[in-house]
Amino acid sequence: MKLLLVSGFLGAGKTTLILQLAHMAVTTGWRVAILVNEIGERGIDDQFMRRLGLSVWELLNGCICCTLTADLVTTLQTLDADYRPDLVILEPSGVAESGSILSALRYYRGTPLEMVRTICLIDPQRLAILLEVLTPLVTAQIRSADTLLINKVDVATPDEIAEARETVAAINPEARLVLASAKAGLEPGLLKELLP
């Protein structure tokens, strides 16, 4: 089982990206499960994903990086035992710290994970504001990512994109940097690049 964690703040395009990645994976014959973490009592993204025929599990009423850590591990173990997905796509709440989620995986006791990857979506039009207001959370998400996906390149200005590239590269120079527009459609080879 492969695990792909997709982080990013509200409005960055996580759900749109996840839908496309899930579709790409399903069309290649993979069995896909999506875990959605919502802070509130009712999820919205999961309802939309289910209407599209995707297998979605919810983690509600808290954040999986702190209060719902045990629920995350238990859900992964249940998925492994009962559903046997090839790929689990995890959408944490927008304020989750990916590093804490990855640390929680040490308690997972199911079939060993073949691969764990983390993508952080960046909205180049709002990055400067988010960094000004939520510096520790934003930088923590960027630092813990394997891939930094600068989204919305179809609507951002060249200056916004260049500034976002420079900013995230300074925070996490080791991460792979990808430019994309989830809304306009991802390139078909992106799934293979993200999940070798």
Short mmCIF file of C-alpha atoms in Angstrom, two decimals:
data_model
loop_
_atom_site.label_atom_id
_atom_site.label_comp_id
_atom_site.label_asym_id
_atom_site.label_seq_id
_atom_site.Cartn_x
_atom_site.Cartn_y
_atom_site.Cartn_z
CA MET A 1 0.00 0.00 0.00
CA LYS A 2 1.30 3.43 -0.98
CA LEU A 3 0.38 6.54 1.00
CA LEU A 4 0.16 10.00 -0.53
CA LEU A 5 -0.43 12.91 1.85
CA VAL A 6 -1.71 16.06 0.14
CA SER A 7 -1.36 19.17 2.31
CA GLY A 8 -2.09 22.83 1.69
CA PHE A 9 -4.22 25.59 3.11
CA LEU A 10 -7.91 26.10 2.35
CA GLY A 11 -8.38 27.13 -1.25
CA ALA A 12 -5.04 25.80 -2.51
CA GLY A 13 -6.81 23.20 -4.67
CA LYS A 14 -6.28 19.99 -2.66
CA THR A 15 -9.65 18.41 -3.47
CA THR A 16 -9.34 19.17 -7.18
CA LEU A 17 -5.84 17.67 -7.24
CA ILE A 18 -6.91 14.60 -5.26
CA LEU A 19 -9.83 13.94 -7.61
CA GLN A 20 -7.51 14.01 -10.61
CA LEU A 21 -4.85 11.84 -8.96
CA ALA A 22 -7.50 9.35 -7.84
CA HIS A 23 -8.95 9.21 -11.36
CA MET A 24 -5.47 8.66 -12.86
CA ALA A 25 -4.77 5.88 -10.36
CA VAL A 26 -8.11 4.14 -10.92
CA THR A 27 -7.69 4.22 -14.71
CA THR A 28 -4.32 2.46 -14.32
CA GLY A 29 -6.06 -0.33 -12.41
CA TRP A 30 -5.17 0.71 -8.88
CA ARG A 31 -7.55 0.27 -5.97
CA VAL A 32 -7.75 3.72 -4.32
CA ALA A 33 -8.97 4.86 -0.90
CA ILE A 34 -9.25 8.50 0.11
CA LEU A 35 -9.07 9.64 3.74
CA VAL A 36 -10.49 13.10 4.37
CA ASN A 37 -9.92 14.96 7.64
CA GLU A 38 -12.36 17.73 8.50
CA ILE A 39 -12.18 19.78 11.69
CA GLY A 40 -15.98 20.00 11.94
CA GLU A 41 -18.70 17.44 12.53
CA ARG A 42 -19.67 17.09 8.87
CA GLY A 43 -17.50 16.73 5.84
CA ILE A 44 -18.15 18.41 2.52
CA ASP A 45 -15.29 17.17 0.33
CA ASP A 46 -16.03 13.53 1.13
CA GLN A 47 -19.68 13.85 0.06
CA PHE A 48 -18.62 15.30 -3.28
CA MET A 49 -15.99 12.57 -3.79
CA ARG A 50 -18.49 9.80 -2.98
CA ARG A 51 -20.92 11.16 -5.59
CA LEU A 52 -18.11 10.64 -8.10
CA GLY A 53 -17.90 6.97 -7.10
CA LEU A 54 -14.69 7.16 -5.05
CA SER A 55 -14.09 5.18 -1.85
CA VAL A 56 -13.85 7.79 0.90
CA TRP A 57 -13.33 7.49 4.65
CA GLU A 58 -13.81 10.45 7.00
CA LEU A 59 -11.90 11.54 10.08
CA LEU A 60 -14.03 14.25 11.70
CA ASN A 61 -14.13 16.49 14.78
CA GLY A 62 -10.45 17.21 15.07
CA CYS A 63 -7.11 17.27 13.34
CA ILE A 64 -5.22 14.08 12.49
CA CYS A 65 -1.91 15.68 13.38
CA CYS A 66 -2.91 15.87 17.06
CA THR A 67 -6.35 14.88 18.43
CA LEU A 68 -7.16 12.21 15.82
CA THR A 69 -3.75 10.55 15.48
CA ALA A 70 -5.00 7.24 16.88
CA ASP A 71 -8.03 7.35 14.54
CA LEU A 72 -5.73 7.81 11.55
CA VAL A 73 -3.60 4.80 12.47
CA THR A 74 -6.66 2.64 13.21
CA THR A 75 -8.32 3.66 9.92
CA LEU A 76 -5.16 2.82 7.94
CA GLN A 77 -4.98 -0.59 9.61
CA THR A 78 -8.68 -1.24 8.88
CA LEU A 79 -8.20 -0.20 5.25
CA ASP A 80 -5.23 -2.53 4.95
CA ALA A 81 -7.14 -5.48 6.43
CA ASP A 82 -10.56 -4.97 4.82
CA TYR A 83 -10.12 -2.97 1.60
CA ARG A 84 -6.50 -3.67 0.53
CA PRO A 85 -5.96 -0.46 -1.49
CA ASP A 86 -2.95 0.04 -3.72
CA LEU A 87 -3.01 3.74 -2.91
CA VAL A 88 -4.34 5.75 0.03
CA ILE A 89 -4.63 9.48 -0.59
CA LEU A 90 -4.82 11.42 2.64
CA GLU A 91 -6.28 14.93 2.70
CA PRO A 92 -5.62 16.45 6.12
CA SER A 93 -7.31 19.62 7.28
CA GLY A 94 -5.71 22.79 5.95
CA VAL A 95 -4.04 23.54 9.29
CA ALA A 96 -2.53 20.09 9.85
CA GLU A 97 1.20 19.71 10.33
CA SER A 98 2.37 17.03 7.93
CA GLY A 99 5.42 16.23 10.05
CA SER A 100 3.20 15.22 12.99
CA ILE A 101 1.10 13.02 10.71
CA LEU A 102 4.19 11.30 9.35
CA SER A 103 5.48 10.75 12.91
CA ALA A 104 2.19 9.05 13.82
CA LEU A 105 2.77 6.44 11.12
CA ARG A 106 5.34 4.73 13.37
CA TYR A 107 2.33 3.30 15.29
CA TYR A 108 0.84 1.74 12.16
CA ARG A 109 0.93 -2.07 12.45
CA GLY A 110 -0.60 -3.18 9.14
CA THR A 111 1.19 -4.44 6.06
CA PRO A 112 4.32 -2.28 5.73
CA LEU A 113 3.75 0.79 3.61
CA GLU A 114 5.56 0.48 0.27
CA MET A 115 5.94 4.22 -0.02
CA VAL A 116 4.98 7.44 1.76
CA ARG A 117 5.03 10.72 -0.18
CA THR A 118 3.95 14.21 0.80
CA ILE A 119 2.77 16.91 -1.59
CA CYS A 120 2.21 20.46 -0.41
CA LEU A 121 0.00 22.58 -2.65
CA ILE A 122 0.96 26.21 -2.90
CA ASP A 123 -1.40 28.96 -4.03
CA PRO A 124 0.97 31.57 -5.50
CA GLN A 125 -1.66 34.28 -5.22
CA ARG A 126 -2.06 33.85 -1.45
CA LEU A 127 1.32 32.53 -0.32
CA ALA A 128 2.69 35.89 0.88
CA ILE A 129 -0.42 36.62 2.95
CA LEU A 130 -0.48 33.13 4.47
CA LEU A 131 3.19 33.38 5.39
CA GLU A 132 2.57 36.73 7.03
CA VAL A 133 -0.36 35.48 9.13
CA LEU A 134 0.39 31.77 9.65
CA THR A 135 4.15 31.53 9.32
CA PRO A 136 4.83 28.47 11.53
CA LEU A 137 2.05 26.36 10.00
CA VAL A 138 2.82 27.28 6.40
CA THR A 139 6.56 26.75 6.74
CA ALA A 140 6.00 23.43 8.56
CA GLN A 141 3.87 22.14 5.67
CA ILE A 142 6.41 23.29 3.10
CA ARG A 143 9.39 21.84 5.02
CA SER A 144 7.86 18.38 5.37
CA ALA A 145 6.91 17.97 1.69
CA ASP A 146 8.69 15.76 -0.83
CA THR A 147 7.02 17.70 -3.64
CA LEU A 148 5.96 21.34 -3.66
CA LEU A 149 3.23 21.79 -6.24
CA ILE A 150 2.65 25.41 -7.18
CA ASN A 151 -0.96 25.27 -8.30
CA LYS A 152 -3.15 27.72 -10.21
CA VAL A 153 -0.43 28.67 -12.69
CA ASP A 154 -3.23 29.28 -15.20
CA VAL A 155 -4.53 32.26 -13.18
CA ALA A 156 -1.47 33.52 -11.28
CA THR A 157 0.77 36.19 -12.80
CA PRO A 158 4.34 35.33 -13.84
CA ASP A 159 5.60 37.49 -10.95
CA GLU A 160 3.42 35.63 -8.41
CA ILE A 161 4.67 32.29 -9.71
CA ALA A 162 8.32 33.40 -9.67
CA GLU A 163 7.98 34.76 -6.13
CA ALA A 164 6.29 31.56 -4.94
CA ARG A 165 9.04 29.42 -6.50
CA GLU A 166 11.76 31.48 -4.83
CA THR A 167 10.00 31.49 -1.44
CA VAL A 168 9.26 27.75 -1.22
CA ALA A 169 12.70 26.80 -2.58
CA ALA A 170 14.28 28.85 0.20
CA ILE A 171 12.17 27.08 2.84
CA ASN A 172 12.63 23.56 1.43
CA PRO A 173 15.44 23.39 -1.15
CA GLU A 174 15.40 19.57 -1.15
CA ALA A 175 11.82 19.22 -2.37
CA ARG A 176 10.87 18.65 -5.97
CA LEU A 177 9.13 21.70 -7.44
CA VAL A 178 6.22 21.23 -9.86
CA LEU A 179 4.11 23.85 -11.59
CA ALA A 180 0.55 22.85 -12.43
CA SER A 181 -3.07 23.81 -12.71
CA ALA A 182 -5.30 21.21 -11.10
CA LYS A 183 -8.37 23.01 -12.43
CA ALA A 184 -7.11 23.08 -16.03
CA GLY A 185 -5.98 19.46 -15.78
CA LEU A 186 -2.83 17.64 -14.77
CA GLU A 187 -0.39 16.12 -17.20
CA PRO A 188 -0.98 12.35 -17.54
CA GLY A 189 2.54 11.44 -16.44
CA LEU A 190 2.30 13.34 -13.14
CA LEU A 191 1.05 10.36 -11.15
CA LYS A 192 4.06 8.29 -12.18
CA GLU A 193 6.37 11.15 -11.25
CA LEU A 194 4.74 11.58 -7.83
CA LEU A 195 4.49 7.87 -7.07
CA PRO A 196 7.53 6.07 -8.48
#
